[in-house]
PDB file of C-alpha atoms and ligand atoms in Angstrom:
ATOM      1  CA  MET A  22      -0.242   0.039   0.259  1.00 94.00           C
ATOM      2  CA  ILE A  23       1.458   3.264  -1.246  1.00 97.00           C
ATOM      3  CA  TYR A  24       0.555   6.229   1.583  1.00 97.00           C
ATOM      4  CA  LEU A  25       0.365   9.546  -0.295  1.00 98.00           C
ATOM      5  CA  LYS A  26       1.547  12.699   1.795  1.00 98.00           C
ATOM      6  CA  THR A  27      -0.561  15.338   2.224  1.00 98.00           C
ATOM      7  CA  PRO A  28       1.718  18.857   2.046  1.00 98.00           C
ATOM      8  CA  GLU A  29       1.604  19.076   5.812  1.00 98.00           C
ATOM      9  CA  GLU A  30       3.035  15.089   5.984  1.00 98.00           C
ATOM     10  CA  ILE A  31       5.534  16.421   3.565  1.00 98.00           C
ATOM     11  CA  GLU A  32       6.836  19.605   5.474  1.00 98.00           C
ATOM     12  CA  LEU A  33       7.414  16.932   8.619  1.00 98.00           C
ATOM     13  CA  VAL A  34       9.482  14.540   6.446  1.00 98.00           C
ATOM     14  CA  ARG A  35      11.337  17.579   4.982  1.00 98.00           C
ATOM     15  CA  GLU A  36      11.934  18.499   8.793  1.00 98.00           C
ATOM     16  CA  ALA A  37      13.467  15.168   9.456  1.00 98.00           C
ATOM     17  CA  ALA A  38      15.491  15.040   6.103  1.00 98.00           C
ATOM     18  CA  GLN A  39      16.826  18.587   6.869  1.00 98.00           C
ATOM     19  CA  LEU A  40      18.027  17.153  10.419  1.00 98.00           C
ATOM     20  CA  VAL A  41      19.582  14.251   8.720  1.00 99.00           C
ATOM     21  CA  SER A  42      21.423  16.585   6.279  1.00 98.00           C
ATOM     22  CA  LYS A  43      22.297  18.634   9.287  1.00 98.00           C
ATOM     23  CA  THR A  44      23.613  15.863  10.976  1.00 98.00           C
ATOM     24  CA  LEU A  45      26.077  14.809   8.087  1.00 98.00           C
ATOM     25  CA  GLY A  46      27.125  18.153   7.812  1.00 98.00           C
ATOM     26  CA  TYR A  47      28.063  18.475  11.559  1.00 98.00           C
ATOM     27  CA  ILE A  48      30.217  15.179  11.116  1.00 98.00           C
ATOM     28  CA  ALA A  49      31.872  15.949   7.996  1.00 98.00           C
ATOM     29  CA  PRO A  50      34.682  17.890   9.215  1.00 98.00           C
ATOM     30  CA  PHE A  51      35.424  14.918  11.205  1.00 98.00           C
ATOM     31  CA  VAL A  52      35.502  12.209   8.392  1.00 98.00           C
ATOM     32  CA  LYS A  53      38.948  12.170   7.760  1.00 98.00           C
ATOM     33  CA  ALA A  54      42.253   9.768   7.629  1.00 98.00           C
ATOM     34  CA  GLY A  55      42.448   8.596  11.448  1.00 98.00           C
ATOM     35  CA  ALA A  56      38.685   9.222  12.324  1.00 98.00           C
ATOM     36  CA  VAL A  57      37.211   6.177  14.104  1.00 98.00           C
ATOM     37  CA  PRO A  58      33.649   5.239  12.634  1.00 98.00           C
ATOM     38  CA  LYS A  59      32.380   4.837  16.333  1.00 98.00           C
ATOM     39  CA  GLN A  60      33.151   7.830  17.507  1.00 98.00           C
ATOM     40  CA  LEU A  61      31.537   9.669  14.466  1.00 98.00           C
ATOM     41  CA  ASP A  62      28.376   7.607  15.609  1.00 99.00           C
ATOM     42  CA  LYS A  63      28.535   9.092  18.725  1.00 98.00           C
ATOM     43  CA  LEU A  64      28.551  12.820  17.693  1.00 98.00           C
ATOM     44  CA  ALA A  65      25.936  12.193  14.850  1.00 99.00           C
ATOM     45  CA  GLU A  66      23.600  10.474  18.040  1.00 98.00           C
ATOM     46  CA  GLU A  67      24.265  13.410  20.284  1.00 98.00           C
ATOM     47  CA  PHE A  68      23.707  15.863  17.577  1.00 98.00           C
ATOM     48  CA  ILE A  69      20.302  14.668  16.528  1.00 98.00           C
ATOM     49  CA  ARG A  70      19.083  13.984  19.920  1.00 98.00           C
ATOM     50  CA  ASP A  71      20.174  17.842  20.851  1.00 98.00           C
ATOM     51  CA  ASN A  72      18.068  18.656  17.853  1.00 98.00           C
ATOM     52  CA  GLY A  73      14.861  17.231  18.853  1.00 98.00           C
ATOM     53  CA  GLY A  74      15.289  13.767  17.074  1.00 98.00           C
ATOM     54  CA  VAL A  75      15.724  10.061  17.374  1.00 98.00           C
ATOM     55  CA  PRO A  76      18.183   8.158  15.537  1.00 98.00           C
ATOM     56  CA  ALA A  77      16.020   6.198  13.286  1.00 98.00           C
ATOM     57  CA  PHE A  78      18.600   3.196  12.597  1.00 98.00           C
ATOM     58  CA  LYS A  79      19.069   2.437  16.262  1.00 98.00           C
ATOM     59  CA  GLY A  80      17.132  -0.533  17.442  1.00 98.00           C
ATOM     60  CA  TYR A  81      15.959  -1.177  13.759  1.00 98.00           C
ATOM     61  CA  HIS A  82      15.431  -4.997  13.631  1.00 97.00           C
ATOM     62  CA  GLY A  83      18.117  -4.957  16.169  1.00 97.00           C
ATOM     63  CA  TYR A  84      20.694  -2.586  14.088  1.00 98.00           C
ATOM     64  CA  PRO A  85      23.111  -1.320  16.834  1.00 98.00           C
ATOM     65  CA  ALA A  86      24.196   2.276  15.754  1.00 98.00           C
ATOM     66  CA  THR A  87      22.952   5.572  14.885  1.00 99.00           C
ATOM     67  CA  LEU A  88      24.983   5.540  11.426  1.00 99.00           C
ATOM     68  CA  CYS A  89      26.029   3.121   8.514  1.00 99.00           C
ATOM     69  CA  VAL A  90      29.646   3.824   7.850  1.00 99.00           C
ATOM     70  CA  SER A  91      30.666   1.961   4.880  1.00 99.00           C
ATOM     71  CA  VAL A  92      33.964   1.873   3.589  1.00 98.00           C
ATOM     72  CA  ASN A  93      35.415   0.771   0.254  1.00 98.00           C
ATOM     73  CA  GLU A  94      34.304  -2.630  -0.364  1.00 98.00           C
ATOM     74  CA  VAL A  95      31.242  -2.266   2.119  1.00 99.00           C
ATOM     75  CA  VAL A  96      28.185  -1.155   0.313  1.00 98.00           C
ATOM     76  CA  VAL A  97      25.928  -0.229   2.875  1.00 98.00           C
ATOM     77  CA  HIS A  98      24.994  -1.221   6.493  1.00 98.00           C
ATOM     78  CA  GLY A  99      28.605  -1.142   7.821  1.00 98.00           C
ATOM     79  CA  ILE A 100      28.303  -1.320  11.656  1.00 98.00           C
ATOM     80  CA  PRO A 101      30.424   1.518  12.947  1.00 98.00           C
ATOM     81  CA  ASN A 102      33.654   0.116  14.366  1.00 98.00           C
ATOM     82  CA  ASN A 103      37.075   1.233  15.816  1.00 98.00           C
ATOM     83  CA  THR A 104      38.952   0.635  12.457  1.00 98.00           C
ATOM     84  CA  PRO A 105      40.456   4.474  11.537  1.00 98.00           C
ATOM     85  CA  ILE A 106      39.724   5.608   8.381  1.00 98.00           C
ATOM     86  CA  LYS A 107      42.711   5.995   5.902  1.00 98.00           C
ATOM     87  CA  GLU A 108      43.562   7.962   3.189  1.00 98.00           C
ATOM     88  CA  GLY A 109      42.644   6.549  -0.059  1.00 98.00           C
ATOM     89  CA  ASP A 110      39.292   5.517   1.201  1.00 98.00           C
ATOM     90  CA  ILE A 111      35.864   6.227  -0.202  1.00 98.00           C
ATOM     91  CA  VAL A 112      33.039   6.478   3.203  1.00 98.00           C
ATOM     92  CA  SER A 113      29.407   6.001   2.647  1.00 98.00           C
ATOM     93  CA  VAL A 114      27.729   7.880   5.613  1.00 98.00           C
ATOM     94  CA  ASP A 115      24.165   7.012   5.834  1.00 99.00           C
ATOM     95  CA  CYS A 116      21.542   8.432   8.481  1.00 99.00           C
ATOM     96  CA  GLY A 117      18.299   8.369   9.425  1.00 98.00           C
ATOM     97  CA  VAL A 118      16.155   9.938  11.984  1.00 98.00           C
ATOM     98  CA  LYS A 119      12.640  10.337  13.326  1.00 98.00           C
ATOM     99  CA  LYS A 120      11.277  13.670  14.331  1.00 98.00           C
ATOM    100  CA  ASN A 121       7.606  14.722  14.971  1.00 97.00           C
ATOM    101  CA  GLY A 122       6.462  11.290  13.917  1.00 98.00           C
ATOM    102  CA  TYR A 123       8.132  11.393  10.639  1.00 98.00           C
ATOM    103  CA  TYR A 124      11.375   9.819   9.054  1.00 98.00           C
ATOM    104  CA  GLY A 125      14.119  11.350   7.097  1.00 98.00           C
ATOM    105  CA  ASP A 126      17.192   9.110   5.671  1.00 98.00           C
ATOM    106  CA  HIS A 127      20.056  10.300   3.509  1.00 98.00           C
ATOM    107  CA  ALA A 128      23.806   9.367   2.563  1.00 98.00           C
ATOM    108  CA  PHE A 129      26.505  10.793   1.119  1.00 98.00           C
ATOM    109  CA  THR A 130      30.085   9.099   0.136  1.00 98.00           C
ATOM    110  CA  PHE A 131      32.923  11.120   1.467  1.00 98.00           C
ATOM    111  CA  LEU A 132      36.353  11.185  -0.527  1.00 97.00           C
ATOM    112  CA  ILE A 133      39.505  10.387   1.795  1.00 98.00           C
ATOM    113  CA  GLU A 134      42.143  12.092  -0.533  1.00 97.00           C
ATOM    114  CA  PRO A 135      44.065  11.234  -2.227  1.00 97.00           C
ATOM    115  CA  VAL A 136      41.502   8.894  -3.659  1.00 97.00           C
ATOM    116  CA  ARG A 137      42.580   6.931  -7.034  1.00 97.00           C
ATOM    117  CA  PRO A 138      41.317   8.836 -10.072  1.00 97.00           C
ATOM    118  CA  GLU A 139      39.223   5.582 -11.188  1.00 98.00           C
ATOM    119  CA  VAL A 140      37.533   5.335  -7.600  1.00 98.00           C
ATOM    120  CA  LYS A 141      36.616   9.086  -7.527  1.00 97.00           C
ATOM    121  CA  LYS A 142      34.961   8.484 -10.922  1.00 98.00           C
ATOM    122  CA  LEU A 143      32.877   5.962  -9.106  1.00 98.00           C
ATOM    123  CA  VAL A 144      32.015   8.253  -6.525  1.00 98.00           C
ATOM    124  CA  GLN A 145      30.966  11.080  -8.967  1.00 97.00           C
ATOM    125  CA  VAL A 146      29.181   8.887 -10.984  1.00 98.00           C
ATOM    126  CA  THR A 147      26.915   7.565  -8.389  1.00 98.00           C
ATOM    127  CA  TYR A 148      26.036  10.927  -7.383  1.00 98.00           C
ATOM    128  CA  GLU A 149      25.166  11.556 -11.131  1.00 98.00           C
ATOM    129  CA  CYS A 150      23.264   8.435 -11.282  1.00 98.00           C
ATOM    130  CA  LEU A 151      20.794  10.084  -7.937  1.00 98.00           C
ATOM    131  CA  MET A 152      20.389  13.208  -9.801  1.00 98.00           C
ATOM    132  CA  LEU A 153      19.364  11.730 -13.023  1.00 98.00           C
ATOM    133  CA  GLY A 154      17.088   9.337 -11.228  1.00 98.00           C
ATOM    134  CA  ILE A 155      15.810  11.945  -9.292  1.00 98.00           C
ATOM    135  CA  GLU A 156      14.805  13.877 -12.718  1.00 98.00           C
ATOM    136  CA  GLN A 157      12.752  11.181 -13.999  1.00 98.00           C
ATOM    137  CA  ALA A 158      10.819  10.858 -10.724  1.00 98.00           C
ATOM    138  CA  LYS A 159       7.760  13.055 -12.023  1.00 98.00           C
ATOM    139  CA  VAL A 160       3.986  12.308 -12.914  1.00 98.00           C
ATOM    140  CA  GLY A 161       3.650  10.759 -16.173  1.00 98.00           C
ATOM    141  CA  ASN A 162       6.431   8.135 -15.453  1.00 98.00           C
ATOM    142  CA  ARG A 163       6.604   5.255 -13.525  1.00 98.00           C
ATOM    143  CA  ILE A 164       9.265   3.666 -10.865  1.00 98.00           C
ATOM    144  CA  GLY A 165      10.942   1.883 -13.576  1.00 98.00           C
ATOM    145  CA  ASP A 166      12.186   5.102 -15.495  1.00 98.00           C
ATOM    146  CA  ILE A 167      13.874   6.081 -12.262  1.00 98.00           C
ATOM    147  CA  GLY A 168      16.231   2.577 -12.274  1.00 98.00           C
ATOM    148  CA  PHE A 169      16.645   2.743 -15.562  1.00 98.00           C
ATOM    149  CA  ALA A 170      18.258   6.221 -15.684  1.00 98.00           C
ATOM    150  CA  ILE A 171      20.187   5.042 -13.218  1.00 98.00           C
ATOM    151  CA  GLN A 172      21.673   1.745 -14.412  1.00 98.00           C
ATOM    152  CA  GLN A 173      21.835   3.385 -17.882  1.00 98.00           C
ATOM    153  CA  HIS A 174      24.368   5.942 -16.290  1.00 98.00           C
ATOM    154  CA  ALA A 175      26.034   3.533 -14.295  1.00 98.00           C
ATOM    155  CA  GLU A 176      26.704   0.672 -16.966  1.00 98.00           C
ATOM    156  CA  LYS A 177      27.488   3.420 -19.610  1.00 98.00           C
ATOM    157  CA  ASN A 178      30.602   4.255 -17.258  1.00 98.00           C
ATOM    158  CA  GLY A 179      31.535   0.579 -16.815  1.00 98.00           C
ATOM    159  CA  PHE A 180      30.110   0.389 -13.550  1.00 98.00           C
ATOM    160  CA  SER A 181      27.303  -1.831 -12.151  1.00 98.00           C
ATOM    161  CA  VAL A 182      24.345  -1.798 -10.182  1.00 98.00           C
ATOM    162  CA  VAL A 183      23.413  -3.693  -6.960  1.00 98.00           C
ATOM    163  CA  ARG A 184      20.441  -5.301  -7.370  1.00 98.00           C
ATOM    164  CA  ASP A 185      19.665  -6.786  -4.006  1.00 98.00           C
ATOM    165  CA  LEU A 186      19.378  -3.622  -1.869  1.00 98.00           C
ATOM    166  CA  VAL A 187      16.650  -0.800  -3.133  1.00 98.00           C
ATOM    167  CA  GLY A 188      15.344   2.321  -2.341  1.00 98.00           C
ATOM    168  CA  HIS A 189      12.157   2.646  -0.875  1.00 98.00           C
ATOM    169  CA  GLY A 190       8.921   5.129  -0.012  1.00 98.00           C
ATOM    170  CA  LEU A 191       9.369   6.847   3.496  1.00 98.00           C
ATOM    171  CA  GLY A 192       7.301   8.769   6.204  1.00 98.00           C
ATOM    172  CA  LYS A 193       5.500   7.620   9.234  1.00 98.00           C
ATOM    173  CA  SER A 194       7.765   4.601   8.497  1.00 98.00           C
ATOM    174  CA  LEU A 195      11.147   4.269   7.592  1.00 98.00           C
ATOM    175  CA  HIS A 196      10.558   1.997   5.098  1.00 98.00           C
ATOM    176  CA  GLU A 197       7.242   1.995   3.000  1.00 98.00           C
ATOM    177  CA  GLU A 198       6.182   1.009  -0.442  1.00 98.00           C
ATOM    178  CA  PRO A 199       6.912   1.115  -3.183  1.00 98.00           C
ATOM    179  CA  GLU A 200      10.498   0.088  -3.612  1.00 98.00           C
ATOM    180  CA  VAL A 201      12.642   1.916  -5.814  1.00 98.00           C
ATOM    181  CA  PRO A 202      15.327  -0.019  -7.599  1.00 98.00           C
ATOM    182  CA  ASN A 203      18.417   1.396  -9.153  1.00 98.00           C
ATOM    183  CA  TYR A 204      17.972  -0.749 -12.262  1.00 98.00           C
ATOM    184  CA  GLY A 205      14.662  -1.333 -14.237  1.00 97.00           C
ATOM    185  CA  ARG A 206      12.696  -0.833 -17.627  1.00 97.00           C
ATOM    186  CA  PRO A 207      11.077   2.499 -18.804  1.00 96.00           C
ATOM    187  CA  GLY A 208       7.402   2.462 -18.308  1.00 94.00           C
ATOM    188  CA  ASN A 209       7.675  -0.435 -15.698  1.00 97.00           C
ATOM    189  CA  GLY A 210       6.475  -0.247 -11.906  1.00 97.00           C
ATOM    190  CA  HIS A 211       4.019   1.992 -10.022  1.00 98.00           C
ATOM    191  CA  PRO A 212       3.097   5.370 -11.778  1.00 98.00           C
ATOM    192  CA  ILE A 213       4.393   8.221  -9.854  1.00 98.00           C
ATOM    193  CA  LYS A 214       1.895  10.617  -8.217  1.00 98.00           C
ATOM    194  CA  ASN A 215       1.672  13.904  -6.504  1.00 98.00           C
ATOM    195  CA  GLY A 216       2.455  13.381  -2.748  1.00 98.00           C
ATOM    196  CA  MET A 217       4.783  10.171  -3.128  1.00 98.00           C
ATOM    197  CA  VAL A 218       7.622  10.501  -0.869  1.00 98.00           C
ATOM    198  CA  LEU A 219      10.633   8.276  -1.963  1.00 98.00           C
ATOM    199  CA  ALA A 220      14.206   7.512  -0.618  1.00 99.00           C
ATOM    200  CA  ILE A 221      16.233   7.297  -3.883  1.00 98.00           C
ATOM    201  CA  GLU A 222      19.472   5.364  -3.077  1.00 98.00           C
ATOM    202  CA  PRO A 223      21.928   4.079  -5.848  1.00 98.00           C
ATOM    203  CA  MET A 224      24.594   1.736  -4.557  1.00 99.00           C
ATOM    204  CA  ILE A 225      26.989   1.542  -7.605  1.00 99.00           C
ATOM    205  CA  ASN A 226      29.724  -0.839  -7.631  1.00 99.00           C
ATOM    206  CA  PHE A 227      33.487  -0.415  -9.299  1.00 98.00           C
ATOM    207  CA  GLY A 228      33.217  -3.967 -10.287  1.00 98.00           C
ATOM    208  CA  LYS A 229      30.416  -6.802 -10.707  1.00 98.00           C
ATOM    209  CA  TYR A 230      27.128  -6.110  -8.927  1.00 98.00           C
ATOM    210  CA  LYS A 231      27.073  -9.281  -6.666  1.00 98.00           C
ATOM    211  CA  VAL A 232      27.199  -8.581  -2.992  1.00 98.00           C
ATOM    212  CA  GLN A 233      26.901 -10.500   0.220  1.00 98.00           C
ATOM    213  CA  ALA A 234      26.328 -10.184   3.663  1.00 98.00           C
ATOM    214  CA  LEU A 235      29.095 -10.384   6.515  1.00 98.00           C
ATOM    215  CA  LYS A 236      28.316 -12.985   9.396  1.00 98.00           C
ATOM    216  CA  ASP A 237      27.368  -9.924  11.624  1.00 97.00           C
ATOM    217  CA  GLY A 238      24.006  -9.985   9.936  1.00 97.00           C
ATOM    218  CA  TRP A 239      24.198  -6.337   8.520  1.00 98.00           C
ATOM    219  CA  THR A 240      27.481  -5.318   6.665  1.00 98.00           C
ATOM    220  CA  ILE A 241      26.911  -5.883   2.842  1.00 98.00           C
ATOM    221  CA  VAL A 242      30.055  -6.135   0.895  1.00 98.00           C
ATOM    222  CA  THR A 243      30.969  -6.370  -3.003  1.00 99.00           C
ATOM    223  CA  GLN A 244      31.464 -10.105  -3.921  1.00 98.00           C
ATOM    224  CA  ASP A 245      34.501  -9.127  -5.535  1.00 98.00           C
ATOM    225  CA  ARG A 246      35.637  -6.733  -2.988  1.00 98.00           C
ATOM    226  CA  GLN A 247      36.347  -3.872  -5.074  1.00 98.00           C
ATOM    227  CA  PRO A 248      34.699  -0.568  -3.958  1.00 98.00           C
ATOM    228  CA  SER A 249      31.121   0.676  -3.910  1.00 99.00           C
ATOM    229  CA  ALA A 250      29.562   4.085  -3.662  1.00 98.00           C
ATOM    230  CA  HIS A 251      26.157   5.245  -1.995  1.00 98.00           C
ATOM    231  CA  PHE A 252      24.092   8.469  -2.178  1.00 98.00           C
ATOM    232  CA  GLU A 253      20.754   8.827  -0.748  1.00 98.00           C
ATOM    233  CA  HIS A 254      18.183  11.855  -1.056  1.00 98.00           C
ATOM    234  CA  ASP A 255      14.582  12.165   0.195  1.00 98.00           C
ATOM    235  CA  ILE A 256      12.203  13.547  -2.399  1.00 98.00           C
ATOM    236  CA  ALA A 257       8.716  14.352  -2.543  1.00 98.00           C
ATOM    237  CA  ILE A 258       6.461  14.645  -5.808  1.00 98.00           C
ATOM    238  CA  VAL A 259       4.830  18.295  -5.720  1.00 98.00           C
ATOM    239  CA  ASN A 260       2.917  19.707  -8.834  1.00 98.00           C
ATOM    240  CA  GLY A 261       4.170  16.736 -10.904  1.00 98.00           C
ATOM    241  CA  LYS A 262       7.918  16.908 -10.200  1.00 97.00           C
ATOM    242  CA  ALA A 263      10.534  15.946  -7.577  1.00 98.00           C
ATOM    243  CA  GLU A 264      11.391  18.234  -4.603  1.00 98.00           C
ATOM    244  CA  VAL A 265      14.357  17.181  -2.733  1.00 98.00           C
ATOM    245  CA  LEU A 266      13.845  17.398   0.776  1.00 98.00           C
ATOM    246  CA  SER A 267      17.332  16.484   1.858  1.00 98.00           C
ATOM    247  CA  THR A 268      20.387  18.723   1.107  1.00 98.00           C
ATOM    248  CA  PHE A 269      24.133  18.152   0.890  1.00 98.00           C
ATOM    249  CA  ASP A 270      24.740  21.784   1.327  1.00 97.00           C
ATOM    250  CA  TYR A 271      25.603  21.405   5.059  1.00 98.00           C
ATOM    251  CA  ILE A 272      28.486  18.992   3.990  1.00 97.00           C
ATOM    252  CA  TYR A 273      29.740  21.429   1.368  1.00 97.00           C
ATOM    253  CA  GLN A 274      29.513  24.242   3.641  1.00 96.00           C
ATOM    254  CA  ALA A 275      31.289  22.320   6.242  1.00 97.00           C
ATOM    255  CA  LEU A 276      34.491  21.034   4.083  1.00 96.00           C
ATOM    256  CA  GLY A 277      34.181  24.464   1.581  1.00 93.00           C
ATOM    257  CA  ILE A 278      34.024  22.188  -1.186  1.00 90.00           C
ATOM    258  CA  SER A 279      32.136  22.996  -4.342  1.00 86.00           C
ATOM    259  CA  PRO A 280      29.119  20.906  -4.662  1.00 87.00           C
ATOM    260  CA  LEU A 281      29.235  17.719  -6.920  1.00 86.00           C
ATOM    261  CA  LYS A 282      27.820  18.597 -10.015  1.00 82.00           C
ATOM    262  CA  VAL A 283      26.158  16.367 -12.708  1.00 77.00           C
ATOM    263  CA  SER A 284      28.386  16.677 -15.688  1.00 69.00           C
ATOM    264  CA  VAL A 285      26.983  14.062 -18.243  1.00 60.00           C
ATOM    265  CA  GLU A 286      28.032  14.642 -21.729  1.00 51.00           C
TER     266      GLU A 286
HETATM  267  N1  MF3 B 321      19.326   3.805   4.058  1.00 80.61           N
HETATM  268  C1  MF3 B 321      19.317   2.573   4.515  1.00 80.61           C
HETATM  269  C2  MF3 B 321      17.995   1.773   4.007  1.00 80.61           C
HETATM  270  O1  MF3 B 321      17.165   2.534   3.985  1.00 80.61           O
HETATM  271  C3  MF3 B 321      19.559   2.464   5.999  1.00 80.61           C
HETATM  272  C4  MF3 B 321      19.021   1.459   6.914  1.00 80.61           C
HETATM  273  S1  MF3 B 321      19.946   0.948   7.878  1.00 80.61           S
HETATM  274  C5  MF3 B 321      19.103   0.219   9.278  1.00 80.61           C
HETATM  275  O2  MF3 B 321      18.117   0.734   4.084  1.00 80.61           O
HETATM  276  F1  MF3 B 321      19.602  -0.133  10.279  1.00 80.61           F
HETATM  277  F2  MF3 B 321      18.163   0.858   9.622  1.00 80.61           F
HETATM  278  F3  MF3 B 321      18.332  -0.816   8.526  1.00 80.61           F
HETATM  279 CO1   CO B 322      17.016   4.214   2.934  1.00 80.61          CO
END
């Protein structure tokens, strides 16, 4: 069942999504060589609680932390540990909050420079996949159009799309229908409607698309142990097109870097 949201509900998801965005901006300066994921997790949890939210992942099906910190070959759901981040790593930080009964869910892949140019390209292309997917999220299209755009762009650049994990609706629950795969065929899937609120989250692999879960039951890694990147935005369909409820601007401000741009030829 897909719950279409009222404008008031969309504002509540926006508030939650903005708090996640600010949380990622808050921890961004700490995501560097030598940083310990568990410490980042603590900072994020404190920031969320100080701002009237509750970490959404903590306790979700038993997940033990506020953040997912997924380094290199870890695709998603990396449990923050005590292994310091190092130069050359790519680090996806995924965070969810619940505020006033509504969820926000948002992720960014940080570069711990110097990063190999081909891996940097993977991160840039994954970001572009997210933005190209969002562009297809409009009335008149279907969910499959989103995945098609993402898959086309990833594969055109020689990368592959994770199949086993997908984006999702969100609102009063962290995960709602519909599923939003990062692969698909144009004209397939649910029609996109005003009031839909979606988390779009391409997970793109440098090598092959296959992934596996580690014994901790959470950590998802690439089967070939090549790196993987991940970005996630929350969007609402308003007046026929996507409005992005989350923002990377706090991260860009904190790091003094220029926004990632879609540079598709
Ligand atoms: N963005 C991820 C997702 O939508 C985060 C979930 S982590 C979990 O699946 F712990 F909450 F499962
Ligand atoms: Co999500």
